[in-house]
mmCIF file of C-alpha atoms and ligand atoms in Angstrom:
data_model
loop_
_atom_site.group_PDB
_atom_site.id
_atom_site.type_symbol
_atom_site.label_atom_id
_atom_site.label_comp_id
_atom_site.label_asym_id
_atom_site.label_seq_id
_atom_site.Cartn_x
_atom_site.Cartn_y
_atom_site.Cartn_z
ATOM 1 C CA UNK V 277 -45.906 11.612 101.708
ATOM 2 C CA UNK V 278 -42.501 11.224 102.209
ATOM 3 C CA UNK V 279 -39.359 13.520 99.881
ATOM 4 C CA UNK V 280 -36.667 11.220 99.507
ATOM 5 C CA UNK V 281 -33.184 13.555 100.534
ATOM 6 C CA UNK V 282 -30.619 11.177 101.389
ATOM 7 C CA UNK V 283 -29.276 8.334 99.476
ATOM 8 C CA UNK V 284 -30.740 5.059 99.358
ATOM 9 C CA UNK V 285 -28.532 1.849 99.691
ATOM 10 C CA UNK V 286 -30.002 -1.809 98.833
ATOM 11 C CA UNK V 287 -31.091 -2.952 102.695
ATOM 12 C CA UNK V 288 -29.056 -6.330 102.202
ATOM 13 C CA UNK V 289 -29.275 -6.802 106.448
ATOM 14 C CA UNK V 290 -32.974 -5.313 106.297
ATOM 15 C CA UNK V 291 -33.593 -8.137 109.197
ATOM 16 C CA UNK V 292 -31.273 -6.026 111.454
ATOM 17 C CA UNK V 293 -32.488 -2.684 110.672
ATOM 18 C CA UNK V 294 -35.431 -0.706 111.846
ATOM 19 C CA UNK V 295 -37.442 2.196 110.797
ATOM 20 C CA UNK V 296 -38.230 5.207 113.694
ATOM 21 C CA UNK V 297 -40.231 7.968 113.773
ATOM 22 C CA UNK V 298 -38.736 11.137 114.875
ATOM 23 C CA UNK V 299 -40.331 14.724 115.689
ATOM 24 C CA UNK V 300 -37.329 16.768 116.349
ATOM 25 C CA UNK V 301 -38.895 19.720 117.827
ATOM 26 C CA UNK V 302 -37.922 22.773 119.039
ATOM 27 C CA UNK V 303 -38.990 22.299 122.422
ATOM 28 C CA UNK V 304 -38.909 18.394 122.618
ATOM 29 C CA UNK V 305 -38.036 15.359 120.971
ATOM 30 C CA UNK V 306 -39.955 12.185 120.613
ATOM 31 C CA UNK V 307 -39.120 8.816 118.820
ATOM 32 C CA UNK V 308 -41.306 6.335 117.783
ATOM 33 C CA UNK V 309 -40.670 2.473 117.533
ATOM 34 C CA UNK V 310 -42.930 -0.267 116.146
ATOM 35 C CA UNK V 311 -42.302 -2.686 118.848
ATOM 36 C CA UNK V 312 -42.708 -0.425 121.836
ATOM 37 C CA UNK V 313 -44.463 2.713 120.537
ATOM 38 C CA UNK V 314 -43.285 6.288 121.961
ATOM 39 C CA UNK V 315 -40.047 5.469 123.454
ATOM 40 C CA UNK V 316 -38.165 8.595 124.100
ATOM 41 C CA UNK V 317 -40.002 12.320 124.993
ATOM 42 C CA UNK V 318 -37.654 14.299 126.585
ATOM 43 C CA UNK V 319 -36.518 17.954 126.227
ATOM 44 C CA UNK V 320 -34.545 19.365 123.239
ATOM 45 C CA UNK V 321 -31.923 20.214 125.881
ATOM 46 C CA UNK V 322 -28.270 19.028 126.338
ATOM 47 C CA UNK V 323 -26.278 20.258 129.212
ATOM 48 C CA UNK V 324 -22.110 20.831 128.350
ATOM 49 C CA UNK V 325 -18.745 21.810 129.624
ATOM 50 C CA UNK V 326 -18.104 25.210 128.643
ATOM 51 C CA UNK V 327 -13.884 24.975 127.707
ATOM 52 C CA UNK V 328 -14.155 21.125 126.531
ATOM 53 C CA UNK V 329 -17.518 21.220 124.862
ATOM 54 C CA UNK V 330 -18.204 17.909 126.669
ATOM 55 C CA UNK V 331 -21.983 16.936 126.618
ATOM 56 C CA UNK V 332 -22.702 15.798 130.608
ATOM 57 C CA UNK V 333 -26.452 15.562 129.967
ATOM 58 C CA UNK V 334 -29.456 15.331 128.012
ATOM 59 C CA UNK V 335 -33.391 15.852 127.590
ATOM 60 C CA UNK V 336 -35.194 15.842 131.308
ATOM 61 C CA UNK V 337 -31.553 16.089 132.762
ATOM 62 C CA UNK V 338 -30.670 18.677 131.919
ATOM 63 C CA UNK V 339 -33.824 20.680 131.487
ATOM 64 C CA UNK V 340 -32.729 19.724 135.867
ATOM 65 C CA UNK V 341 -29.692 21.558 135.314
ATOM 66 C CA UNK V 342 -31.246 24.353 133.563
ATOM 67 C CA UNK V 343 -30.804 28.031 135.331
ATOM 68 C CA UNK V 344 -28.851 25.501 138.294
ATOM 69 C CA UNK V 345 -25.235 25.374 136.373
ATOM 70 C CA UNK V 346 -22.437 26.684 137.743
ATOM 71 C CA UNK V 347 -20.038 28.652 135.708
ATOM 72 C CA UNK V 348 -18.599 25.894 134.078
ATOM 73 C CA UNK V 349 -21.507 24.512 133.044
ATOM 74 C CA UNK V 350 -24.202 25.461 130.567
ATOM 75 C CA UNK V 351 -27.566 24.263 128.902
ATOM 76 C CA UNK V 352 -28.507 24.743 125.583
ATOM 77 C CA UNK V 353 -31.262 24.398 122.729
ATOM 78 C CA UNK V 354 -29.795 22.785 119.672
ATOM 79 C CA UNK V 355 -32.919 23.802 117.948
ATOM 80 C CA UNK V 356 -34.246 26.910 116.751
ATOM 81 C CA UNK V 357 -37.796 28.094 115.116
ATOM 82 C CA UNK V 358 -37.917 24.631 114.023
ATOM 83 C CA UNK V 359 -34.483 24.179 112.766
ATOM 84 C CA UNK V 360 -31.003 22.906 113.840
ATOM 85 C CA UNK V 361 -29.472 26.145 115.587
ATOM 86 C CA UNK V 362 -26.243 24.097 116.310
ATOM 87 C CA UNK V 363 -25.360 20.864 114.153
ATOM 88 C CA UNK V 364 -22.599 19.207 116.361
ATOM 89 C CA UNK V 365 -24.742 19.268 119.373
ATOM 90 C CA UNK V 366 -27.789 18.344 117.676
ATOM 91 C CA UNK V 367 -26.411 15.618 116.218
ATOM 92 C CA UNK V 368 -24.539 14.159 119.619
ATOM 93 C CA UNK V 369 -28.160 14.856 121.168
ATOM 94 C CA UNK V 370 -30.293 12.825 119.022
ATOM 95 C CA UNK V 371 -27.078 9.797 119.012
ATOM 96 C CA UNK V 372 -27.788 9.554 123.159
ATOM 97 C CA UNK V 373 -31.754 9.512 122.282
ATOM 98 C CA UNK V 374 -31.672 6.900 119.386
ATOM 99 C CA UNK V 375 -29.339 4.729 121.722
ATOM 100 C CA UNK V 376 -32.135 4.903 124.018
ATOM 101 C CA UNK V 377 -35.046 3.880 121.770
ATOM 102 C CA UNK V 378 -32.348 1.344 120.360
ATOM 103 C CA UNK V 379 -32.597 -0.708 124.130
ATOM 104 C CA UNK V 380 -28.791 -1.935 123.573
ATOM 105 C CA UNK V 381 -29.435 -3.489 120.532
ATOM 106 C CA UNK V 382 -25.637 -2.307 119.408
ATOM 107 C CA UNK V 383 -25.491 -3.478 115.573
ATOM 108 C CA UNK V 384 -28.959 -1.800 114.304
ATOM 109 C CA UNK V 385 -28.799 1.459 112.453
ATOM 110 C CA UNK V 386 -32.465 2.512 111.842
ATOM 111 C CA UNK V 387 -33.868 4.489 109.188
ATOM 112 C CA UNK V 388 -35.547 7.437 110.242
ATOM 113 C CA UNK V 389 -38.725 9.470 109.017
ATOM 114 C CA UNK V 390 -38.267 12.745 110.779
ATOM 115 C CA UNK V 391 -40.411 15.619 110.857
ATOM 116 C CA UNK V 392 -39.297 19.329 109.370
ATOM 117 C CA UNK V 393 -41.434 22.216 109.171
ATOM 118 C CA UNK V 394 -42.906 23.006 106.533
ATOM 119 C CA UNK V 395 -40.736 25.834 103.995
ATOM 120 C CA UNK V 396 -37.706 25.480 105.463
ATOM 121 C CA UNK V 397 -34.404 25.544 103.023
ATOM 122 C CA UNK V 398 -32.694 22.748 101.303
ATOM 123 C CA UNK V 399 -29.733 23.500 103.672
ATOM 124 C CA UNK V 400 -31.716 23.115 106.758
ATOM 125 C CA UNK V 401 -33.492 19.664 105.646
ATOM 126 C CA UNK V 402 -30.062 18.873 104.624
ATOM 127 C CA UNK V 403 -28.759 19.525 107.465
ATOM 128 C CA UNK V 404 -31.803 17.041 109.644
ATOM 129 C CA UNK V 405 -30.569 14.156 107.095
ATOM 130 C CA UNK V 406 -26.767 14.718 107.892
ATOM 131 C CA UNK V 407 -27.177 15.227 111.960
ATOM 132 C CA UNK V 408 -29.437 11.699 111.770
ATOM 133 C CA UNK V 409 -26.518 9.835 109.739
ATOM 134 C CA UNK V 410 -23.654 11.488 111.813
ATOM 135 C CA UNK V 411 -25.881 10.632 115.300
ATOM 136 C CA UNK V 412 -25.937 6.706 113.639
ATOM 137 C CA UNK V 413 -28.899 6.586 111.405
ATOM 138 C CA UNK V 414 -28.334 4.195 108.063
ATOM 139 C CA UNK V 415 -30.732 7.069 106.732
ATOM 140 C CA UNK V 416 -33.115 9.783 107.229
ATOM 141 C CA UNK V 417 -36.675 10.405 105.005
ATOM 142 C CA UNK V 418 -38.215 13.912 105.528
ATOM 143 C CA UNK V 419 -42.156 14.095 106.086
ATOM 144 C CA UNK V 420 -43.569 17.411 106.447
ATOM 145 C CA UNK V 421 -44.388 18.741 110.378
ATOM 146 C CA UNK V 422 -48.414 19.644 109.404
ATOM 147 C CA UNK V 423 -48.323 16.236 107.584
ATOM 148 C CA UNK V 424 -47.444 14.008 109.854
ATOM 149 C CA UNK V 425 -49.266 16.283 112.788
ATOM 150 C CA UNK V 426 -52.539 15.493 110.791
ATOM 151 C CA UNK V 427 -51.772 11.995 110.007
ATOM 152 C CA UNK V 428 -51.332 11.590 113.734
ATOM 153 C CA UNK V 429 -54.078 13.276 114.819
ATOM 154 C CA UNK V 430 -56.189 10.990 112.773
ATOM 155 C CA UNK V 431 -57.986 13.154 110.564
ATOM 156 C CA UNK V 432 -58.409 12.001 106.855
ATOM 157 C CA UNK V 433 -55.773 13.598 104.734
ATOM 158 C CA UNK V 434 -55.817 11.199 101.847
ATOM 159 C CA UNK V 435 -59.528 12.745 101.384
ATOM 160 C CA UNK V 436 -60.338 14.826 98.175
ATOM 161 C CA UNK V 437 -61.590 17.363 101.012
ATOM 162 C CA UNK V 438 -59.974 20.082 102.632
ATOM 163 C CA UNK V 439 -58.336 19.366 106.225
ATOM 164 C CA UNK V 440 -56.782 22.174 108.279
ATOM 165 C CA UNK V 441 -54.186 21.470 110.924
ATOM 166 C CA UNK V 442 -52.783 23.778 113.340
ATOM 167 C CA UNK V 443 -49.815 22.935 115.551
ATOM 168 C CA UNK V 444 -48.323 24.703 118.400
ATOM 169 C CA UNK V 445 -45.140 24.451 119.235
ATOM 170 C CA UNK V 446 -42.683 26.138 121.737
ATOM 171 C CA UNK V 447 -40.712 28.308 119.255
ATOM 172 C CA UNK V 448 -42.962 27.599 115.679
ATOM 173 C CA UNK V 449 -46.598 27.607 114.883
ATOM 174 C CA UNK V 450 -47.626 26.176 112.235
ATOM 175 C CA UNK V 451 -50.574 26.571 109.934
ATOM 176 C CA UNK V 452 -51.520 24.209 106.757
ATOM 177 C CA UNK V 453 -54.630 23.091 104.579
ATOM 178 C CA UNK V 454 -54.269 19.247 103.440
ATOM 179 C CA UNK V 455 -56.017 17.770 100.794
ATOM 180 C CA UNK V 456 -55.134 14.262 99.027
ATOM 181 C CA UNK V 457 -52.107 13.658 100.917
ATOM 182 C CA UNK V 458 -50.750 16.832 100.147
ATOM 183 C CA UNK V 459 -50.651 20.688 101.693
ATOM 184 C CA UNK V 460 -52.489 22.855 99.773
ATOM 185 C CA UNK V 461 -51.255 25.553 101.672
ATOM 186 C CA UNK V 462 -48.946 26.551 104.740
ATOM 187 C CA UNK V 463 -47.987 29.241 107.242
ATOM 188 C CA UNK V 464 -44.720 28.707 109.553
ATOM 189 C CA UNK V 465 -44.993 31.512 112.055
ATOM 190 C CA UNK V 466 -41.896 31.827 114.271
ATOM 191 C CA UNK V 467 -43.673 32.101 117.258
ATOM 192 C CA UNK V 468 -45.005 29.624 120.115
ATOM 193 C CA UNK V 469 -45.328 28.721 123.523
ATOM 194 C CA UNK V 470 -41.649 30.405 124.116
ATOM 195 C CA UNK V 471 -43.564 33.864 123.432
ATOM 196 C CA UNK V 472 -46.342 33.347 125.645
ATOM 197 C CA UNK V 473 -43.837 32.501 128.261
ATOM 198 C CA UNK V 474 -42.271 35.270 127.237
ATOM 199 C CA UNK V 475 -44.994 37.902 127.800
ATOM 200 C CA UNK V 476 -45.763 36.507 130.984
ATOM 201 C CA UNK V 477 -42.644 37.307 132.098
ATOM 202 C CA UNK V 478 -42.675 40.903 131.100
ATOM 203 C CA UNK V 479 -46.137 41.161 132.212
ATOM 204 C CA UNK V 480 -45.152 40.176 136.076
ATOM 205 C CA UNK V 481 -42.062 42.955 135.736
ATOM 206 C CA UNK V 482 -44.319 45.851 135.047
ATOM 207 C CA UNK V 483 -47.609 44.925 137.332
ATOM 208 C CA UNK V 484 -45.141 43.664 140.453
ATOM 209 C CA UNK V 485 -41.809 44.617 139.396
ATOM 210 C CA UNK V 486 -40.693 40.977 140.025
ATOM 211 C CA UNK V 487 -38.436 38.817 137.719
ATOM 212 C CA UNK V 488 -39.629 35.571 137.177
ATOM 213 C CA UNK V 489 -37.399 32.816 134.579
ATOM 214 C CA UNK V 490 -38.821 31.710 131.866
ATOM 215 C CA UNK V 491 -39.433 28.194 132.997
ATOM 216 C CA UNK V 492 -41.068 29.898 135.951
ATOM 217 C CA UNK V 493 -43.541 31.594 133.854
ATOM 218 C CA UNK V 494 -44.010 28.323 131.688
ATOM 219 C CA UNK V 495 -45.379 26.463 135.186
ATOM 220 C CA UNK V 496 -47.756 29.302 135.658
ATOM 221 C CA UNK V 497 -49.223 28.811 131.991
ATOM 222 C CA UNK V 498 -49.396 24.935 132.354
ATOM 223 C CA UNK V 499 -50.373 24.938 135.936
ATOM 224 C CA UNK V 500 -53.488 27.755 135.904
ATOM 225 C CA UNK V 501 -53.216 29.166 132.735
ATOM 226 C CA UNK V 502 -56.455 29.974 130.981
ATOM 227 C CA UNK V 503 -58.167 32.378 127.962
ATOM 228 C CA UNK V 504 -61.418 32.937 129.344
ATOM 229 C CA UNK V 505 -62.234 34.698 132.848
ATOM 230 C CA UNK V 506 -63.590 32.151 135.778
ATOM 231 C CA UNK V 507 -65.544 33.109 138.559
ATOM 232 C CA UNK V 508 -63.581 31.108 141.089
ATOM 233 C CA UNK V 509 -59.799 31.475 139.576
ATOM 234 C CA UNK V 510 -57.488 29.601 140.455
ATOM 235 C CA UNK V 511 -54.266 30.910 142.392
ATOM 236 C CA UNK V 512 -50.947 29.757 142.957
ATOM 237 C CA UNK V 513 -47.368 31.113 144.230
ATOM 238 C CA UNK V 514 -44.665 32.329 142.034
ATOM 239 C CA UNK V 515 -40.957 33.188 142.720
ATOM 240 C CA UNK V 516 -38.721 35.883 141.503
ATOM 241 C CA UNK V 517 -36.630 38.562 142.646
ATOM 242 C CA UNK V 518 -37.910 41.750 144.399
ATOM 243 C CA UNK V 519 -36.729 44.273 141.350
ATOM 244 C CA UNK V 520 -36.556 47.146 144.400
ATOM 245 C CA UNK V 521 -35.020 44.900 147.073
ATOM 246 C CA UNK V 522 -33.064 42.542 144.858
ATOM 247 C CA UNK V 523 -34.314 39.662 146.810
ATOM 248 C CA UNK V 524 -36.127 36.852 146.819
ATOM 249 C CA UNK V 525 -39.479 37.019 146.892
ATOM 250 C CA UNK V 526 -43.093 34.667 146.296
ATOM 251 C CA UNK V 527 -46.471 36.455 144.830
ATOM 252 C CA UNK V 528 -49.798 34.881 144.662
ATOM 253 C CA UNK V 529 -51.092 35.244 141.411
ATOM 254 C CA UNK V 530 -54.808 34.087 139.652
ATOM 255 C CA UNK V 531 -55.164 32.771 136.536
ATOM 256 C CA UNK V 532 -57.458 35.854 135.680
ATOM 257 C CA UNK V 533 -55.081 38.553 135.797
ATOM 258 C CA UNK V 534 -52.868 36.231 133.586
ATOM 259 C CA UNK V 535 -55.388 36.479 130.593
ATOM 260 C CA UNK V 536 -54.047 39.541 128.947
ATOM 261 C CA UNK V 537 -50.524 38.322 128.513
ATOM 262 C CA UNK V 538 -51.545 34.783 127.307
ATOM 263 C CA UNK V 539 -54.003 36.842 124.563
ATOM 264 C CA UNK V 540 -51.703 38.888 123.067
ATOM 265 C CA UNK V 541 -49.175 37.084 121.472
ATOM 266 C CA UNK V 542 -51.990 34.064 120.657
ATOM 267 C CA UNK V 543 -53.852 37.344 118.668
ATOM 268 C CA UNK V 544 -51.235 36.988 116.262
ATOM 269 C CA UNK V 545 -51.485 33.353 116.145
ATOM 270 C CA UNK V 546 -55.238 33.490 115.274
ATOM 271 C CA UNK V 547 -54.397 36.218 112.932
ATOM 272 C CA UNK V 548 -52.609 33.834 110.878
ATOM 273 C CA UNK V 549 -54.780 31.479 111.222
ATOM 274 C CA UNK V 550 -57.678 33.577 109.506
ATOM 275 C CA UNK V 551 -55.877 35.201 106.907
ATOM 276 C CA UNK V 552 -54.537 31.370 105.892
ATOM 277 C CA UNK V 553 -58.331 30.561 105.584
ATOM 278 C CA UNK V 554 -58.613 33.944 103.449
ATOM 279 C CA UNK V 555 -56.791 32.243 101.072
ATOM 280 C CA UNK V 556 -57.866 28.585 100.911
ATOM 281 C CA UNK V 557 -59.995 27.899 97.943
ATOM 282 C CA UNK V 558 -63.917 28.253 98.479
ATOM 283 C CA UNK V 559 -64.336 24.366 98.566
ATOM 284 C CA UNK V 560 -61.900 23.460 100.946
ATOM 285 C CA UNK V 561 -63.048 26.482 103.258
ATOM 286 C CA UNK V 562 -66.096 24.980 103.178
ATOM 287 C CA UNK V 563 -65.234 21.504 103.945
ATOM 288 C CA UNK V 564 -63.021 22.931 106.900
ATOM 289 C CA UNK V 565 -66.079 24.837 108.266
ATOM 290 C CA UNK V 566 -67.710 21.197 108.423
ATOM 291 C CA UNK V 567 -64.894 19.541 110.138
ATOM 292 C CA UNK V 568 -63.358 22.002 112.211
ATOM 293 C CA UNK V 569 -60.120 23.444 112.797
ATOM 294 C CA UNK V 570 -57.706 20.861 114.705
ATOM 295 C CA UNK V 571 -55.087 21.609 116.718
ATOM 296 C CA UNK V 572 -51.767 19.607 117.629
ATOM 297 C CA UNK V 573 -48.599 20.169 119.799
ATOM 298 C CA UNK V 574 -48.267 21.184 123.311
ATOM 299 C CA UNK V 575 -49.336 24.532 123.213
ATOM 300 C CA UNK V 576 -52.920 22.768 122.012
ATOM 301 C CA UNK V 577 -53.593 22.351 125.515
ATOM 302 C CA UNK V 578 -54.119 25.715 126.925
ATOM 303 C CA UNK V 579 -57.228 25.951 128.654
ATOM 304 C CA UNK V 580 -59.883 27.493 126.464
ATOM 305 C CA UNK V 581 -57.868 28.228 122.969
ATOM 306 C CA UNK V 582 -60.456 26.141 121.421
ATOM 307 C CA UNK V 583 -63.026 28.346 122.175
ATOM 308 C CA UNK V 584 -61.197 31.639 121.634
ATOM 309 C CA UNK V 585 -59.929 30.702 118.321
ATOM 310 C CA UNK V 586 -63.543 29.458 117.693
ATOM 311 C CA UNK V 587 -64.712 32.741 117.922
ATOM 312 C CA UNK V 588 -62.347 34.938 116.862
ATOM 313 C CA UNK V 589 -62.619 32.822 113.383
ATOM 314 C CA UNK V 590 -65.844 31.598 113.301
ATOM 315 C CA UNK V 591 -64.973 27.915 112.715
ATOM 316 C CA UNK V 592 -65.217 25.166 115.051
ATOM 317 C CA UNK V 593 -61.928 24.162 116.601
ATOM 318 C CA UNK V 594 -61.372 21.030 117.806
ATOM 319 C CA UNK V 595 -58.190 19.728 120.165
ATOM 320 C CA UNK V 596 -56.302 16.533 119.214
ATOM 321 C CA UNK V 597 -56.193 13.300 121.005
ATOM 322 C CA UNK V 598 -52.302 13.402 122.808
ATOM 323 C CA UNK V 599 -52.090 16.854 120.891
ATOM 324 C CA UNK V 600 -48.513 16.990 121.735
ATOM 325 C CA UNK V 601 -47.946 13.718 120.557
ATOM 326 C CA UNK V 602 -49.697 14.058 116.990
ATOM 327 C CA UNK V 603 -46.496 14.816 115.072
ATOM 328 C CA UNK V 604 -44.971 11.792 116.592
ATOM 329 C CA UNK V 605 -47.398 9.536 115.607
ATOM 330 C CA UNK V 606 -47.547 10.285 112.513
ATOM 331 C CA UNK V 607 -44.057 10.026 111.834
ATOM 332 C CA UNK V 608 -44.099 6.560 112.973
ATOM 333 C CA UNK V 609 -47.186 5.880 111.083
ATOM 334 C CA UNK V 610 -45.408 6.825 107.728
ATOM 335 C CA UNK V 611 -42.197 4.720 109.181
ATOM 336 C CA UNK V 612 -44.671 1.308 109.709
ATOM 337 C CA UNK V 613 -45.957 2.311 106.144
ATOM 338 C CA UNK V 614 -42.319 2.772 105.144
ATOM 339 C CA UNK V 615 -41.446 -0.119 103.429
ATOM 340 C CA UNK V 616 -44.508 -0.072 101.089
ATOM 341 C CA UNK V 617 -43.950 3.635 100.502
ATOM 342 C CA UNK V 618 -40.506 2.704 98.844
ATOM 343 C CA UNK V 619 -41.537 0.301 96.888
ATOM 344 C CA UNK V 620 -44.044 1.975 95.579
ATOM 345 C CA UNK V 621 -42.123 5.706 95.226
ATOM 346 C CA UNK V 622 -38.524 4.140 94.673
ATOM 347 C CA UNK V 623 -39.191 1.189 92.623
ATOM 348 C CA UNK V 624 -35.534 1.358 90.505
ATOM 349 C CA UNK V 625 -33.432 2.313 94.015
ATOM 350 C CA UNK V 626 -34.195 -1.220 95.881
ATOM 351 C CA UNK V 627 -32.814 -3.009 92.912
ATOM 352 C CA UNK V 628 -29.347 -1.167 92.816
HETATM 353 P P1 ADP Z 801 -42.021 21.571 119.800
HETATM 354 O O1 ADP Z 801 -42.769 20.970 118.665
HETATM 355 O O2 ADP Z 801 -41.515 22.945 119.510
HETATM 356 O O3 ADP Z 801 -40.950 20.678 120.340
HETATM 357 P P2 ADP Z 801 -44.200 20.877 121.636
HETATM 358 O O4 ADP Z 801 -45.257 20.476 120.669
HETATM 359 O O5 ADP Z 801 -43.560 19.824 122.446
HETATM 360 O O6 ADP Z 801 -43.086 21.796 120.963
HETATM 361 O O7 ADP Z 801 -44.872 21.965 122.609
HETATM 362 C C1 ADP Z 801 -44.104 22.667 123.534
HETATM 363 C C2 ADP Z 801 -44.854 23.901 123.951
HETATM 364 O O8 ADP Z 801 -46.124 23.535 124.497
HETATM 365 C C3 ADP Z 801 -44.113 24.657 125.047
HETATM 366 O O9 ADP Z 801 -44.137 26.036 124.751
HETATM 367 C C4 ADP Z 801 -44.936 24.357 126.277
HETATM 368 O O10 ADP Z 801 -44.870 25.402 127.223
HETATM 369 C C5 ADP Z 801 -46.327 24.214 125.711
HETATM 370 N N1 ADP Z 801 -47.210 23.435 126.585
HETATM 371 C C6 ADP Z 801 -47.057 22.168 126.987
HETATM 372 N N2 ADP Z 801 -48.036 21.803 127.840
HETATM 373 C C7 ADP Z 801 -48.846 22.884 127.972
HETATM 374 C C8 ADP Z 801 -50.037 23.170 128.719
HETATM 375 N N3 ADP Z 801 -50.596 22.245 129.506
HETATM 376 N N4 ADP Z 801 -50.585 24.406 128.604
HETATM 377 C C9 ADP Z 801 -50.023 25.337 127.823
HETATM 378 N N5 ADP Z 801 -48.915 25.148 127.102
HETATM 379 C C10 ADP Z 801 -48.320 23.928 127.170
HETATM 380 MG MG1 MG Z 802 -43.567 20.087 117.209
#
């Protein structure tokens, strides 16, 4: 389940050290403890000093801050498409996170099981191992993102029976067919909730000529977004500014006339979808058509992309338990399982 990456030292004070699960994500990071369970889930975000470089906040903080700094300030994504955009930062970010899933417990550097995507380079799981050692990890294991988003959405990958996972993300999607433990087969798509935030906002600029943020247009797709028409939509009020006046100004907007801009980029998204299932071997196709499509990560719950990936495929889809908290969980499930997992993968390296 787990590729071994970093070096492996002899846990002589095992008693003081803990194992973590960690899904770095794109869009947020969670960690996962034994003894209390999902401890930190807060926003890939850290807000710095522009001349010093100094980091004044972190996760919900600064997702505060963001599109509020003033001109000294600014907020930024360490993470991007899945991968570490900026290793210093990433790093610093995930040493104020593991302090916090650490409670004060000063002397304990955990071993981590942290999610990648899958098909990313050598250099960019390298670089995941190095940011957890420099941010205070003793070590960091790699488990692959579909993996451990299947593992903790409960479905049975150890199975000699096909298993397909889908999970949405804010800058990835990402596509895979598991069978025995492993993935058969997998699609990264650089594309996610960001894009559908995205075409919302470019949608509002050409029907109304307003500008909306980004984060604007992500409340409008949490709040009333939707893929199928409803009789009685439901409305709410948007800011942006006037493109004519160059003020301020609110809109009313229905979730119906949002529909087109959700659709389009999630087209592509299905599109990869099917022609993944194009080429998954006849059995495992089969088995999938049985158990459904599943679907994990936070862009899981928009209303009725069940139903429209249902039948624009022709397989049932079926959303996650705590979607956006599959990858997570299954992270910390291989972490609980750690210990046996070494022994039984790394026999030689707990004897050195
Ligand atoms: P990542 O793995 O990239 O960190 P997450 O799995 O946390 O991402 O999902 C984040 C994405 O899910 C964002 O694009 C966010 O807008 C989207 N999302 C979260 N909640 C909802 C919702 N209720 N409806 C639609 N999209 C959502
Ligand atoms: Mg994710």
């Amino acid at each position: 389940v787990i590729k071994k990456e970093g070096s492996c030292v002899f846990d002589l004070f095992g008693s003081l050290s803990s194992t973590m699960g960690v899904d770095l994500g794109t869009a947020n990071t969670l960690i996962y403890t034994k003894e209390n369970g999902i401890i930190v889930r807060e926003p890939s975000l850290v807000a710095r000093h522009k001349k010093t470089g100094r980091i004044l906040a972190v996760g919900s903080e600064a997702k505060q801050m963001e599109g509020r700094t003033p001109d000294f300030l600014e907020t930024l994504h360490p993470l991007r498409d899945g991968v570490i955009a900026d290793f210093d930062v990433t790093a610093a970010m995930l040493r104020i996170f593991l302090k916090k899933a650490l409670r004060g417990r000063k002397f304990v550097q955990p071993t981590l099981v942290v999610s990648v995507p899958c098909g990313v380079t050598a250099v960019e799981r390298r670089a995941v191992i190095d940011a957890a050692t420099q941010a205070g990890a003793r070590d960091a294991y790699l488990i692959e993102e579909p993996l451990a988003a299947a593992l903790g959405a409960d479905m049975p990958v150890r199975e000699a029976a096909g298993n397909m996972v889908v999970d949405l993300g804010g800058g990835t999607t990402e596509v895979a067919v598991i069978s025995m433990g492993k993935i058969v087969l997998s699609r990264t798509l650089r594309l996610g909730g960001d894009a559908l935030d995205e075409s919302l906002v470019q949608y509002i600029r050409r029907q109304y000529n307003l500008m909306i943020s980004p984060a604007m247009a992500e409340r409008m797709k949490m709040e009333i977004g939707s893929l199928a028409e409803s009789t009685q939509p439901q409305a709410m009020e948007i800011r942006g500014r006037d493109l004519l006046t160059g003020l301020p100004k609110p809109l009313a907007i229905n979730q119906n006339q949002l529909l087109p801009a959700l659709y389009e980029p999630l087209r592509e998204i299905i599109d990869v979808v099917k022609t993944t299932l194009e080429m998954t071997p006849p059995e495992l196709a089969s088995d999938i058509m049985d158990r459904g499509i599943v679907l994990t990560g936070g862009g899981a719950l928009l209303r009725n992309l069940d139903r429209v990936m249902a039948r624009d495929t022709g397989m049932p889809v079926r959303i996650a338990p705590d979607a956006p908290l599959c990858v997570v969980l299954g992270t910390g499930r291989a972490a609980r399982n750690f210990n046996s997992f070494r022994r039984k993968n790394h026999p030689a390296k707990s004897h050195k």
